[in-house]
Coordinates of C-alpha atoms in Angstrom, one line a residue:
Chain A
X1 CA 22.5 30.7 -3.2
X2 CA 19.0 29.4 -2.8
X3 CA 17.6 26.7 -0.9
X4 CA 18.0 23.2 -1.7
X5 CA 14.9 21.6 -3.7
X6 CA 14.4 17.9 -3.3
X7 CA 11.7 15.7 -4.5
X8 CA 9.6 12.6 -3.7
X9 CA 8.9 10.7 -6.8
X10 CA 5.1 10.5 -6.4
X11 CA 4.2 7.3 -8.7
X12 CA 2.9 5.2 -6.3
X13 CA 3.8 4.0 -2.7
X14 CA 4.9 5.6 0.2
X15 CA 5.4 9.2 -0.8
X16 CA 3.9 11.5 2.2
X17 CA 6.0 9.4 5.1
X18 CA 8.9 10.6 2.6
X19 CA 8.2 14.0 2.5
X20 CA 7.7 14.4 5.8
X21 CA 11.2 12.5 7.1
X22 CA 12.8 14.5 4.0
X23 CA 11.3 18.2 5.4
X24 CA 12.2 17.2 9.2
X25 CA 15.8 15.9 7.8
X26 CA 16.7 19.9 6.2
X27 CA 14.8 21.2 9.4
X28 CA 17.0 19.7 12.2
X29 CA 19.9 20.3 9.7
X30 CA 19.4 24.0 9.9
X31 CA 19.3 24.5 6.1
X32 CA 17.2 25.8 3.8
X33 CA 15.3 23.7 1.4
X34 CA 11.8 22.5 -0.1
X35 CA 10.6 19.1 -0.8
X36 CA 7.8 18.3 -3.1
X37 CA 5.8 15.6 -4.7
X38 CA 7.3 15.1 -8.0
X39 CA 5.9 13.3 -11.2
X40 CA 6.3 14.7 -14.1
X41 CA 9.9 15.1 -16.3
X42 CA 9.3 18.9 -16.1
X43 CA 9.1 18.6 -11.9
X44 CA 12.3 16.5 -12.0
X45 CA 14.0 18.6 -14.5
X46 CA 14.8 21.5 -11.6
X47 CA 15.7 18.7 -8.6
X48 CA 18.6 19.0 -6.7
X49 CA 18.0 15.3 -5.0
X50 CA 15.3 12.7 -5.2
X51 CA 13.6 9.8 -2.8
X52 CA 12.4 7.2 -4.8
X53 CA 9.9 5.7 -2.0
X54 CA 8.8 2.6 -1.2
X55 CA 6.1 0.5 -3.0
X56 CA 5.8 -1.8 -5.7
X57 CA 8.7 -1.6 -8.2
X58 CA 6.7 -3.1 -11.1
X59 CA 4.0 0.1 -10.7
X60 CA 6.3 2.7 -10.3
X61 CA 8.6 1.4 -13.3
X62 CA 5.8 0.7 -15.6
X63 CA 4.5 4.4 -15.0
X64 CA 7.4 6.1 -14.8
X65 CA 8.1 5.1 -18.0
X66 CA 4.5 6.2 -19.6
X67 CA 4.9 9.6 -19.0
X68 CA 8.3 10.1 -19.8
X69 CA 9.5 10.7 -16.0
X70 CA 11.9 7.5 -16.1
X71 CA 14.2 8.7 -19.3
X72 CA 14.4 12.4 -17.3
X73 CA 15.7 10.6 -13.7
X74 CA 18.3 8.5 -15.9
X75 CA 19.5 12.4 -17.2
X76 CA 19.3 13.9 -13.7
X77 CA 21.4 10.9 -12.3
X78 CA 23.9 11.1 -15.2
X79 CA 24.6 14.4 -14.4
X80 CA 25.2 13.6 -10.7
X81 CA 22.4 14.4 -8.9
X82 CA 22.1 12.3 -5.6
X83 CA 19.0 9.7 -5.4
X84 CA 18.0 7.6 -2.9
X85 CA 16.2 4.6 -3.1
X86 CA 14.1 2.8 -0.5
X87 CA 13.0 -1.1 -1.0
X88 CA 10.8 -0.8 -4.3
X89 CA 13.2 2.7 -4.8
X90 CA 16.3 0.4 -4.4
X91 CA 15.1 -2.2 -7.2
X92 CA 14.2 0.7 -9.6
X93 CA 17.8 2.1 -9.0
X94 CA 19.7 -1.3 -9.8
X95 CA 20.9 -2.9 -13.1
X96 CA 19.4 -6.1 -13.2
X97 CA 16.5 -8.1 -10.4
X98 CA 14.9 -11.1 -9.9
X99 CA 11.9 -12.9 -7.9
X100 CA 12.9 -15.2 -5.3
X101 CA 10.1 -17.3 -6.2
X102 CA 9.0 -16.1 -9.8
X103 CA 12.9 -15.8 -11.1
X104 CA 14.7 -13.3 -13.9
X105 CA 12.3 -9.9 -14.2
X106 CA 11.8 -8.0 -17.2
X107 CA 10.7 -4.8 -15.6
X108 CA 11.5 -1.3 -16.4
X109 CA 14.8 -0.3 -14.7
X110 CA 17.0 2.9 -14.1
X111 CA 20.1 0.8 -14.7
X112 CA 22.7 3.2 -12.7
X113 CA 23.4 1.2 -9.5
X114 CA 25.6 -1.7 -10.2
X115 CA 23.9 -4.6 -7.7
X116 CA 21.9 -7.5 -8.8
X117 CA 18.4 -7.4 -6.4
X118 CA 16.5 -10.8 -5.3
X119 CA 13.0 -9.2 -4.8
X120 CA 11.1 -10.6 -1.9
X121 CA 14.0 -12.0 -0.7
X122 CA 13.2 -12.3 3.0
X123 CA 10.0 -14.2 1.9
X124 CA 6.3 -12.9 1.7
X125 CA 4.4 -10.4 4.2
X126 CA 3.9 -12.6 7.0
X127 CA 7.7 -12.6 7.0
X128 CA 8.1 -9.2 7.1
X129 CA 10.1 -8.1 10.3
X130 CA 11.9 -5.3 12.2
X131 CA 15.3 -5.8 13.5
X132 CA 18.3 -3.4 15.0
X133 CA 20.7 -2.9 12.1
X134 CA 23.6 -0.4 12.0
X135 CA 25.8 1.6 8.9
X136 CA 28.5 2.5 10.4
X137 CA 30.5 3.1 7.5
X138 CA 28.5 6.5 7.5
X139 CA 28.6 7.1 11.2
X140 CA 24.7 5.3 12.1
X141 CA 25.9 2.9 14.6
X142 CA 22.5 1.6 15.8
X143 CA 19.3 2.0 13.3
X144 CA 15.5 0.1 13.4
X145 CA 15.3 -1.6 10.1
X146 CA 11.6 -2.2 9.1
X147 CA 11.7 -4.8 6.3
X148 CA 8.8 -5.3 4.2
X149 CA 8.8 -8.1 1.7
X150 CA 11.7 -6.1 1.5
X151 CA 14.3 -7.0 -1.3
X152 CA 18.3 -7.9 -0.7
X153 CA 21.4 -7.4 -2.9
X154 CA 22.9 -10.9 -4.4
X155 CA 25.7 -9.4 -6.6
X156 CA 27.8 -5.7 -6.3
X157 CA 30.0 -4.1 -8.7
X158 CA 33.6 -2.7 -7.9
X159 CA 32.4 0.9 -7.1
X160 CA 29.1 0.1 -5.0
X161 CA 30.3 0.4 -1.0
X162 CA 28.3 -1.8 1.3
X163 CA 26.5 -0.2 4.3
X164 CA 25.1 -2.3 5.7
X165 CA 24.4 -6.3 5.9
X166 CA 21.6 -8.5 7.7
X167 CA 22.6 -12.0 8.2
X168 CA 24.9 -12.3 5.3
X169 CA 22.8 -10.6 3.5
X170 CA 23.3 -7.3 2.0
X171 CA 20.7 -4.6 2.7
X172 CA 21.8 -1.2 2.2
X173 CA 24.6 0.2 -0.8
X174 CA 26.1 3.3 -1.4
X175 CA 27.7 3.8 -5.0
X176 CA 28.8 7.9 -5.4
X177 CA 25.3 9.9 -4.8
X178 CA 22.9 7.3 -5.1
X179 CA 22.1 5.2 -1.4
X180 CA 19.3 2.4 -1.7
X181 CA 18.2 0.4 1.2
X182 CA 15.9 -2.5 1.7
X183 CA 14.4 -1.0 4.7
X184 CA 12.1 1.6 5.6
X185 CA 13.5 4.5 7.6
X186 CA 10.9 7.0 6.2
X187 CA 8.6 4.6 8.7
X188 CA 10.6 4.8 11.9
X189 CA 10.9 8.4 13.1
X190 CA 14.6 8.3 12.8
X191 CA 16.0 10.7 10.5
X192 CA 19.7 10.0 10.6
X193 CA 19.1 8.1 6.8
X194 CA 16.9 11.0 5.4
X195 CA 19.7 13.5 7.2
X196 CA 22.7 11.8 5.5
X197 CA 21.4 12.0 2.3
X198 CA 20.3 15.6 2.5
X199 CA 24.1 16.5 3.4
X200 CA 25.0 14.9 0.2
X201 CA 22.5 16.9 -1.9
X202 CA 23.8 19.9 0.4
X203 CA 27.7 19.2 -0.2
X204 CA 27.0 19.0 -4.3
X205 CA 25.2 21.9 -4.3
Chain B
X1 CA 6.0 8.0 10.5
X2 CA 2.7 6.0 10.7
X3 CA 0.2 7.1 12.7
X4 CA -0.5 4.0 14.9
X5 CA -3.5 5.1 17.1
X6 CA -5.9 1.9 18.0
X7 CA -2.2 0.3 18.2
X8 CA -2.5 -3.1 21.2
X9 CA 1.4 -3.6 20.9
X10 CA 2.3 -6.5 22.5
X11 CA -0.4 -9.3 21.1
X12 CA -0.5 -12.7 20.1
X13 CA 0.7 -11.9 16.7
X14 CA 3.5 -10.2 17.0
X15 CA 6.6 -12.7 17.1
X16 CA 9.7 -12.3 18.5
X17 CA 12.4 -14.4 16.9
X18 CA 16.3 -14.6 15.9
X19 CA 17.8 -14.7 12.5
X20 CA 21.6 -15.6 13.0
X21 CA 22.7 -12.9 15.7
X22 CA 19.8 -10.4 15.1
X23 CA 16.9 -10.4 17.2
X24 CA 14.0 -9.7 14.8
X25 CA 10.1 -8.6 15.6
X26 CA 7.3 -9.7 13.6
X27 CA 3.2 -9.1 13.0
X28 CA 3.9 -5.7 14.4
X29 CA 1.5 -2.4 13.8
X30 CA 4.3 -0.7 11.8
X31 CA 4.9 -3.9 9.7
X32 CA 1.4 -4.7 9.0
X33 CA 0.0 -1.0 8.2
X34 CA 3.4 -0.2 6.5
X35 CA 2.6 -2.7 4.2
X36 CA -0.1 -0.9 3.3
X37 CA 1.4 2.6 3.2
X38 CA 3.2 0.8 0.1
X39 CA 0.1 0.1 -1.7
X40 CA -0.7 3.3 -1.8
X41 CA -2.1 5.4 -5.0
X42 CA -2.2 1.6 -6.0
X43 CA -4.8 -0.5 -7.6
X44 CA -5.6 -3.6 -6.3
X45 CA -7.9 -5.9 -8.9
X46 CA -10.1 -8.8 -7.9
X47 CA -8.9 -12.4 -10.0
X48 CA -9.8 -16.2 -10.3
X49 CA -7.0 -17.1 -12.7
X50 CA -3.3 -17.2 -13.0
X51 CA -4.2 -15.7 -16.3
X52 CA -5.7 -12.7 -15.3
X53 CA -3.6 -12.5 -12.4
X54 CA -1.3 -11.9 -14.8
X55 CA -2.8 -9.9 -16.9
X56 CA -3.2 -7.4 -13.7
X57 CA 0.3 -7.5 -12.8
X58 CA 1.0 -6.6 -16.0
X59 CA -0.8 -3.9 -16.3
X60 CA 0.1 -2.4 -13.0
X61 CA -1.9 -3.7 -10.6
X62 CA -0.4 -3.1 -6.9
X63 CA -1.4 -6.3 -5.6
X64 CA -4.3 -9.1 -6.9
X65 CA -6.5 -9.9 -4.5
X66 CA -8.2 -13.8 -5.4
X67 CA -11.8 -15.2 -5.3
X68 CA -13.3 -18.3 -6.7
X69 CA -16.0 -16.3 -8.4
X70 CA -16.3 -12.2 -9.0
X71 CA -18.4 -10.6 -6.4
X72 CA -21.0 -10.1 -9.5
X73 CA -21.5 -14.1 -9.9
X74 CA -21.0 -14.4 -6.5
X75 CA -24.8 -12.1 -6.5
X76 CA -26.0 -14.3 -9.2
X77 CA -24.7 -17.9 -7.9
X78 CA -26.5 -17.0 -4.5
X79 CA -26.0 -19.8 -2.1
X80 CA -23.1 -20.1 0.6
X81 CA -19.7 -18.1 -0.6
X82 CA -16.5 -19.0 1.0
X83 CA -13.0 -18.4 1.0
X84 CA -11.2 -18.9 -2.5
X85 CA -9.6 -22.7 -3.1
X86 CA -6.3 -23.1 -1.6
X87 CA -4.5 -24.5 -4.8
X88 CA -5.4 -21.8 -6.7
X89 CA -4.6 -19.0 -4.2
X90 CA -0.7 -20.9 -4.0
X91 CA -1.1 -20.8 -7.8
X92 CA -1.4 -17.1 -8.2
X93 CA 1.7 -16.9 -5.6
X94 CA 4.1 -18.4 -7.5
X95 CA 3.2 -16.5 -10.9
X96 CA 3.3 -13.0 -9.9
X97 CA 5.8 -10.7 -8.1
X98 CA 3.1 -8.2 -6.7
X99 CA 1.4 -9.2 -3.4
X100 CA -1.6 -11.4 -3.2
X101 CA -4.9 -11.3 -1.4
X102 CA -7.8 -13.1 -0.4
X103 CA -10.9 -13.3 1.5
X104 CA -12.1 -14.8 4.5
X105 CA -15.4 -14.4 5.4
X106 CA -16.5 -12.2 8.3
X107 CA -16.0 -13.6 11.5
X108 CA -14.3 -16.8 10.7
X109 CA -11.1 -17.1 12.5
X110 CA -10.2 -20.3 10.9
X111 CA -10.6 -19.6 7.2
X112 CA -8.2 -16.4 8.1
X113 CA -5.9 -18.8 9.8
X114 CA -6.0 -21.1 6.7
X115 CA -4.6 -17.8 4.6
X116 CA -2.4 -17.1 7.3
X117 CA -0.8 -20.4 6.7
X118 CA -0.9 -19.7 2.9
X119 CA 1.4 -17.1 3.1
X120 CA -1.1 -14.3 1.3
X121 CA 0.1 -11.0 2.2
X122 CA -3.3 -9.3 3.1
X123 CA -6.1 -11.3 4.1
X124 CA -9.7 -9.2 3.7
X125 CA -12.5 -9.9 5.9
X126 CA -15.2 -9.7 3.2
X127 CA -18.8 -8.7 2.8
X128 CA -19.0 -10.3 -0.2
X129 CA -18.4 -13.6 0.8
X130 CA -21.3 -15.1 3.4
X131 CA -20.5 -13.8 6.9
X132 CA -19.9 -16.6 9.8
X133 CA -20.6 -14.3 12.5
X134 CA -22.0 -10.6 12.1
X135 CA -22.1 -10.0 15.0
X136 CA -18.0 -10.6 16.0
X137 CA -15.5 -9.6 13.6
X138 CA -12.4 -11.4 13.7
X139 CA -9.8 -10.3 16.7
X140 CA -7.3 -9.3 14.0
X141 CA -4.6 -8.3 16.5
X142 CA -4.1 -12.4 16.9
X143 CA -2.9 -12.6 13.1
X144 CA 0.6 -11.9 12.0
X145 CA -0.7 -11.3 8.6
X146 CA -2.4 -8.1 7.8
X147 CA -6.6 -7.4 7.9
X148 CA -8.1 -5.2 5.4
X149 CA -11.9 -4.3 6.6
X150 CA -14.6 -2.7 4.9
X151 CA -16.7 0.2 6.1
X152 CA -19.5 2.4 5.5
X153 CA -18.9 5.0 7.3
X154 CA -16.4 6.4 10.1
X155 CA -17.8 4.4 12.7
X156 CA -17.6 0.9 11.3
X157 CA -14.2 2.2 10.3
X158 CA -12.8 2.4 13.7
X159 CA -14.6 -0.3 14.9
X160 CA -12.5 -2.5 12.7
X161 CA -9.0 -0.8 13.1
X162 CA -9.5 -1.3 17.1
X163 CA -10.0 -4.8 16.0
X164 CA -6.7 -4.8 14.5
X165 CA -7.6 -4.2 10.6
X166 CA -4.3 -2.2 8.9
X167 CA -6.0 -1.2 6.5
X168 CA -9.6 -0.3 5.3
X169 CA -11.8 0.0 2.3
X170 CA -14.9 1.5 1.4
X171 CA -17.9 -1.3 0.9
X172 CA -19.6 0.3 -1.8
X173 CA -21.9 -2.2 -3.4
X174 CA -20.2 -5.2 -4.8
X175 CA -20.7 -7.1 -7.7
X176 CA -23.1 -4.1 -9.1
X177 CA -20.7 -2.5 -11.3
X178 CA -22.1 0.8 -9.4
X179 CA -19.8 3.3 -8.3
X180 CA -22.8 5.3 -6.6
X181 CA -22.7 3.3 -2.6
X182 CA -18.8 3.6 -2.6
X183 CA -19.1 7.5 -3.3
X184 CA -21.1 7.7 -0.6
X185 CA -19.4 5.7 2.0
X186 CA -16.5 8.0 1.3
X187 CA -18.4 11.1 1.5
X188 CA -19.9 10.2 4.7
X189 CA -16.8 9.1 6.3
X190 CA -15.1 12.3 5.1
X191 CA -18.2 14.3 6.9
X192 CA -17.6 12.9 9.7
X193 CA -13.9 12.9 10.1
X194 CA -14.5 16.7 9.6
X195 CA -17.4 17.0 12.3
X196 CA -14.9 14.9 15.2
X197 CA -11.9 17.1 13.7
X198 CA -13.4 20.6 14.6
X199 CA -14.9 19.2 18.0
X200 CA -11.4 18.2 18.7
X201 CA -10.1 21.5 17.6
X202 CA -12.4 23.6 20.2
X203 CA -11.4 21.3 22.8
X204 CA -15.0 19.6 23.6
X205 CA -14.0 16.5 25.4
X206 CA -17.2 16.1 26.5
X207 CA -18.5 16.2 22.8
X208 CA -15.7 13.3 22.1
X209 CA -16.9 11.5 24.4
X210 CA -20.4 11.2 23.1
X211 CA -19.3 10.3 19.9
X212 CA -16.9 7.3 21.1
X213 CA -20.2 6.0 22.7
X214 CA -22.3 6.8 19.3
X215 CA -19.3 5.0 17.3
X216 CA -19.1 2.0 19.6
X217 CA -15.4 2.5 20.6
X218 CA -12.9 3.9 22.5
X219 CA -12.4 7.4 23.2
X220 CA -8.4 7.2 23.0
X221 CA -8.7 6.3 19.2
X222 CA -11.6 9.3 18.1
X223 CA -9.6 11.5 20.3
X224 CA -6.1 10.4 17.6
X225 CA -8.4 10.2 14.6
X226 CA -9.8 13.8 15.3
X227 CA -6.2 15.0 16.2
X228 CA -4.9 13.7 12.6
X229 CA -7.5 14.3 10.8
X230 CA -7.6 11.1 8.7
X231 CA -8.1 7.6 9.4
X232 CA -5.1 6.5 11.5
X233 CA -4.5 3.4 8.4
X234 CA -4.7 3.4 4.6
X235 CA -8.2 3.9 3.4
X236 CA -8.9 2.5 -0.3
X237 CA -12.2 3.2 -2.2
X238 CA -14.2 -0.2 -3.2
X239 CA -17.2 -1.3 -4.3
X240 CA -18.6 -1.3 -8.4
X241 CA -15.6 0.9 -9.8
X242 CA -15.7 -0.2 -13.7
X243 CA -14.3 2.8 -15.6
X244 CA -11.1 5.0 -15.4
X245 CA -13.1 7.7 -14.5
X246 CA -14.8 6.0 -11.5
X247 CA -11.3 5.5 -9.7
X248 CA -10.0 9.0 -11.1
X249 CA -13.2 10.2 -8.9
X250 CA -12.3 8.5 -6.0
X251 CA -9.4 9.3 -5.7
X252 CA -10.2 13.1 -5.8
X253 CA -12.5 12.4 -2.7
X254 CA -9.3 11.8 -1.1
X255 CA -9.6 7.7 -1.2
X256 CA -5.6 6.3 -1.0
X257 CA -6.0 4.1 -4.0
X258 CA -8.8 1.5 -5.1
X259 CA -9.9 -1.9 -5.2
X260 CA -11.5 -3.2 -8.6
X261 CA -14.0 -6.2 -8.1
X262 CA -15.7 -7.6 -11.2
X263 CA -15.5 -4.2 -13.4
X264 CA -11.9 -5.2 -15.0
X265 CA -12.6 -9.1 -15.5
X266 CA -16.5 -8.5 -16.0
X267 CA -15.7 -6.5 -19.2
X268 CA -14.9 -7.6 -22.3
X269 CA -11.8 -5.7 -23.1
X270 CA -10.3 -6.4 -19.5
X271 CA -6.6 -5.8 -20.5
X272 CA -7.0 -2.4 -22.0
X273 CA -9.1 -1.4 -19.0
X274 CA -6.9 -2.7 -16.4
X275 CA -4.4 -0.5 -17.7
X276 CA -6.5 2.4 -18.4
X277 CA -7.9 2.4 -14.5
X278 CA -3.9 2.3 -13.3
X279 CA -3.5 5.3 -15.3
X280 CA -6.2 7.1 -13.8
X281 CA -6.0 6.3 -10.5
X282 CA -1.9 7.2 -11.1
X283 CA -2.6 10.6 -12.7
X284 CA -5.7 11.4 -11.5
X285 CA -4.9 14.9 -10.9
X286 CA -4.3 15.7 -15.0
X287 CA -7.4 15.5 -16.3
X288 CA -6.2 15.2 -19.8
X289 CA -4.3 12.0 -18.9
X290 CA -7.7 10.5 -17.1
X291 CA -9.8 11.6 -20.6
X292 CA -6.8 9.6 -22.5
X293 CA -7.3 6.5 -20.0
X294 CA -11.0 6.7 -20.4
X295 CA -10.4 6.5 -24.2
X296 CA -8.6 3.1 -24.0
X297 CA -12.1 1.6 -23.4
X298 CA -14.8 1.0 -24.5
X299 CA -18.0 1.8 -23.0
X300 CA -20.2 -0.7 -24.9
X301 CA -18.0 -3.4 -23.0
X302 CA -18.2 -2.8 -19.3
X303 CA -20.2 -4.6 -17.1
X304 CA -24.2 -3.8 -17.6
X305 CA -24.3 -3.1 -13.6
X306 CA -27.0 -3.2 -11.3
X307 CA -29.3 -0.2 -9.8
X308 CA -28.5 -0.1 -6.2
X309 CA -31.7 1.2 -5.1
X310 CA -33.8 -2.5 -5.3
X311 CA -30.8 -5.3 -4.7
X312 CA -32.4 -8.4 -3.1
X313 CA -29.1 -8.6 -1.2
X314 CA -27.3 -5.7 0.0
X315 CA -23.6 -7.3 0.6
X316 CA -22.5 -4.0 2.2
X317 CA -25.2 -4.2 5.5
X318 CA -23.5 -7.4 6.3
X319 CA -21.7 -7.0 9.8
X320 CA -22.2 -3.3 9.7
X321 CA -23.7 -2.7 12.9
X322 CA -21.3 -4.8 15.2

């Protein structure tokens, strides 16, 4: 069988810090495996897995939805490929979000993951922070969590499995093959996120 | 992982505090240039309103950045230009989701502080507005909040990322609706990332040396820039973008995204052309998708523009040589 192919939706936001954490995470796994840009429904069409990175939900929805590359994700998730969303990744992901400030949001959404997201809900940039956080649940028992204007999880469905929580507050979800976080691990030089995640594109392959 | 050469650490803005049990960090280099890893392949556009604010947001703007007046009025009002009014700066917060901006003018401290206490996610240290010292930047690395610069060349670039800027921009010329300073700025900080990157590569210390002293700073962060390559932070293209095809360009000179000044909101079919620029800055690799953005406008509606050659006042020499 040949190597594992996953992609980094490249819309907008933090794609190359993906791409690199996602190369170094099949690396020090020992498997074999590409990871590529990705932004057309063609490029998504032959993924195996997908990152959808950090950045501003509104941007990436909106254009993902212009060239066709949003209705092509929904297919790929359907049929059970794994996805990963990080902070703007994580709203995209989700069924239904809303401003902390602004209120309800009527942005384009992949409507797979069953959470309800309060955007900005650790406030605005200034408030942005790094803490030590930990998912034990999948064997990460200490992690650095870099939050910015990073979103949280108000509401989870029966099947969604909580990772993690900061202060009450929920911050990372598992639900079958998709994983979103409100954090940044692509930004922190640890790969144990980007490594659990490729072992799930690895098992269902 | 970000690259954080230039990187003071431990400074006066960065905040250690507790949230129930957690120990937390804020203000520090990872948060402040990782917010601007997320703009990236972004536009950011240039707004007085809580109309057109929304009118960006809408169209896909990454973040609005807010001003009293465009940088093009700004040219024509002359006189003293300052830092946006508060109210409507808090106004613009509470309407849209994306982050907001502002400037302060060069070398102010307390105008940044006064954003800093809005709670704008970026402040930028602007040549548009009237500087208050040009000959000392602000000490950025006192600020929790996050500095965007702008620069000429590679020089003025590091200059303000040892400062503590996460983030820089191209000057261009602003207000002219001229793409033509901004192309060069790139170009000559691109030349010259490639000349320190090849003296790093044949191992000339001696030669690195020389050009920390031409560049005015310190030889740790030319010897990290020539080592990566790249600037250590985001790097956005600014200065009189108007069309689609102006960022689309831009962005193949290997700019991170761009800033829009008066060219969206200095037209007369603004919408359309805010979302045609997203589009092309988005796919700017397809050029079939940039001729398609380009055909959303309408070029009998953009800005007249300005020649840049005989400007009474050239915005972009404004702090430049500190």
């Amino acid at each position: 069988m040949s190597g594992i192919n996953i992609g980094v939706l490249a819309v907008q936001g933090d794609v190359t810090e993906n791409i690199m954490a996602t190369k170094m995470a099949i690396e020090e796994l020992g498997l074999d495996g590409i990871v590529t840009e990705v932004k057309t429904p063609e490029q998504i069409s032959d993924l195996d897995g997908l990152v959808i990175p950090g950045g501003e939900s509104t941007v990436i929805g909106t254009l993902s939805l212009v060239n066709g590359s949003l209705k092509k994700i929904k297919e790929k998730i359907a049929s059970g490929m794994p996805v990963f969303g990080i902070c703007a990744g994580m709203i995209m992901l989700s069924k239904k979000a809303k401003d902390r400030v602004v209120g309800e949001m009527d942005q384009p959404l992949l409507d797979f993951l069953d959470v309800k997201i309060e955007r900005n809900a650790f406030g605005r940039q200034k408030d942005s922070f790094e803490s030590e956080i930990s998912m034990d649940k999948i064997g990460i028992k200490k992690f650095q969590g870099v939050f910015i204007r990073a979103p949280s999880i108000i509401e989870t469905g029966k099947d969604v499995e909580v990772l993690s929580k900061f202060n009450e507050k929920i911050i990372a979800v598992k639900q079958g093959n998709i994983i979103g976080t409100s954090f940044h691990p692509e930004l922190t030089g640890d790969l144990s996120l980007h490594k659990y995640f490729v072992s799930l594109i690895k098992a269902k392959h | 992982m970000i690259p954080l050469s230039g990187d003071l650490g431990d400074t006066k803005g960065v905040i250690k505090e507790k949230i129930g049990s957690f120990g937390i960090t804020r203000g520090t280099s990872t948060l402040k240039r990782g917010f601007a890893h997320m703009l990236k392949n972004g536009v950011v556009m240039d707004v007085t309103t809580v109309e057109q604010a929304q009118i960006a947001e809408e169209a896909g703007a990454v973040a609005v950045m807010v001003l009293d007046k465009l940088p093009s009025d700004v040219r024509k009002a002359g006189g003293v230009a300052r830092t946006a009014s508060i109210r409507i700066i808090q106004e613009i917060m509470d309407s849209v989701t994306i982050p907001v901006m502002a400037k302060c003018r060069i070398g102010h401290v307390y105008e940044a502080m006064v954003l800093q206490e809005t709670n704008v996610d970026m402040i930028d240290e602007s040549e548009v507005l009237t500087p208050a010292d040009e000959n000392r930047h602000i000490w950025k690395w006192d600020f929790t909040s996050p500095f965007v610069n702008g620069a000429r060349n590679l020089g003025e670039a590091l200059r303000r990322i040892e400062e503590g800027a996460a983030m820089i921009r191209t000057k261009g010329e602003p207000g002219t609706g001229n793409v033509a300073e901004a192309v060069i700025h790139i170009k000559n900080v691109n030349t010259e990332l490639r000349r320190i990157k090849s003296i790093y590569d044949a191992g000339d210390e001696q030669d690195l040396i020389s050009v920390a002293r031409e560049f005015k700073v310190s030889y740790s962060i030319v010897e990290e820039t020539a080592s990566l390559g790249r600037l250590p932070v985001v790097n956005f293209a600014a200065g009189g973008i108007s069309t689609p095809a102006d960022a689309a360009y831009l962005m193949t000179l290997g700019c991170d995204g761009v800033f829009v000044g008066s060219g969206i909101f200095k037209a007369d079919d603004a919408k359309e052309r805010a979302q045609a620029i997203v589009l092309a800055t988005t796919f700017w690799e397809d050029p079939d998708k940039v001729k398609e953005a380009q055909k959303m406008i309408d070029e009998r509606q953009s800005m007249l523009g300005l020649d840049t050659k005989n400007l009474e006042l050239r915005m972009q020499e404004r702090g430049s040589t500190a």
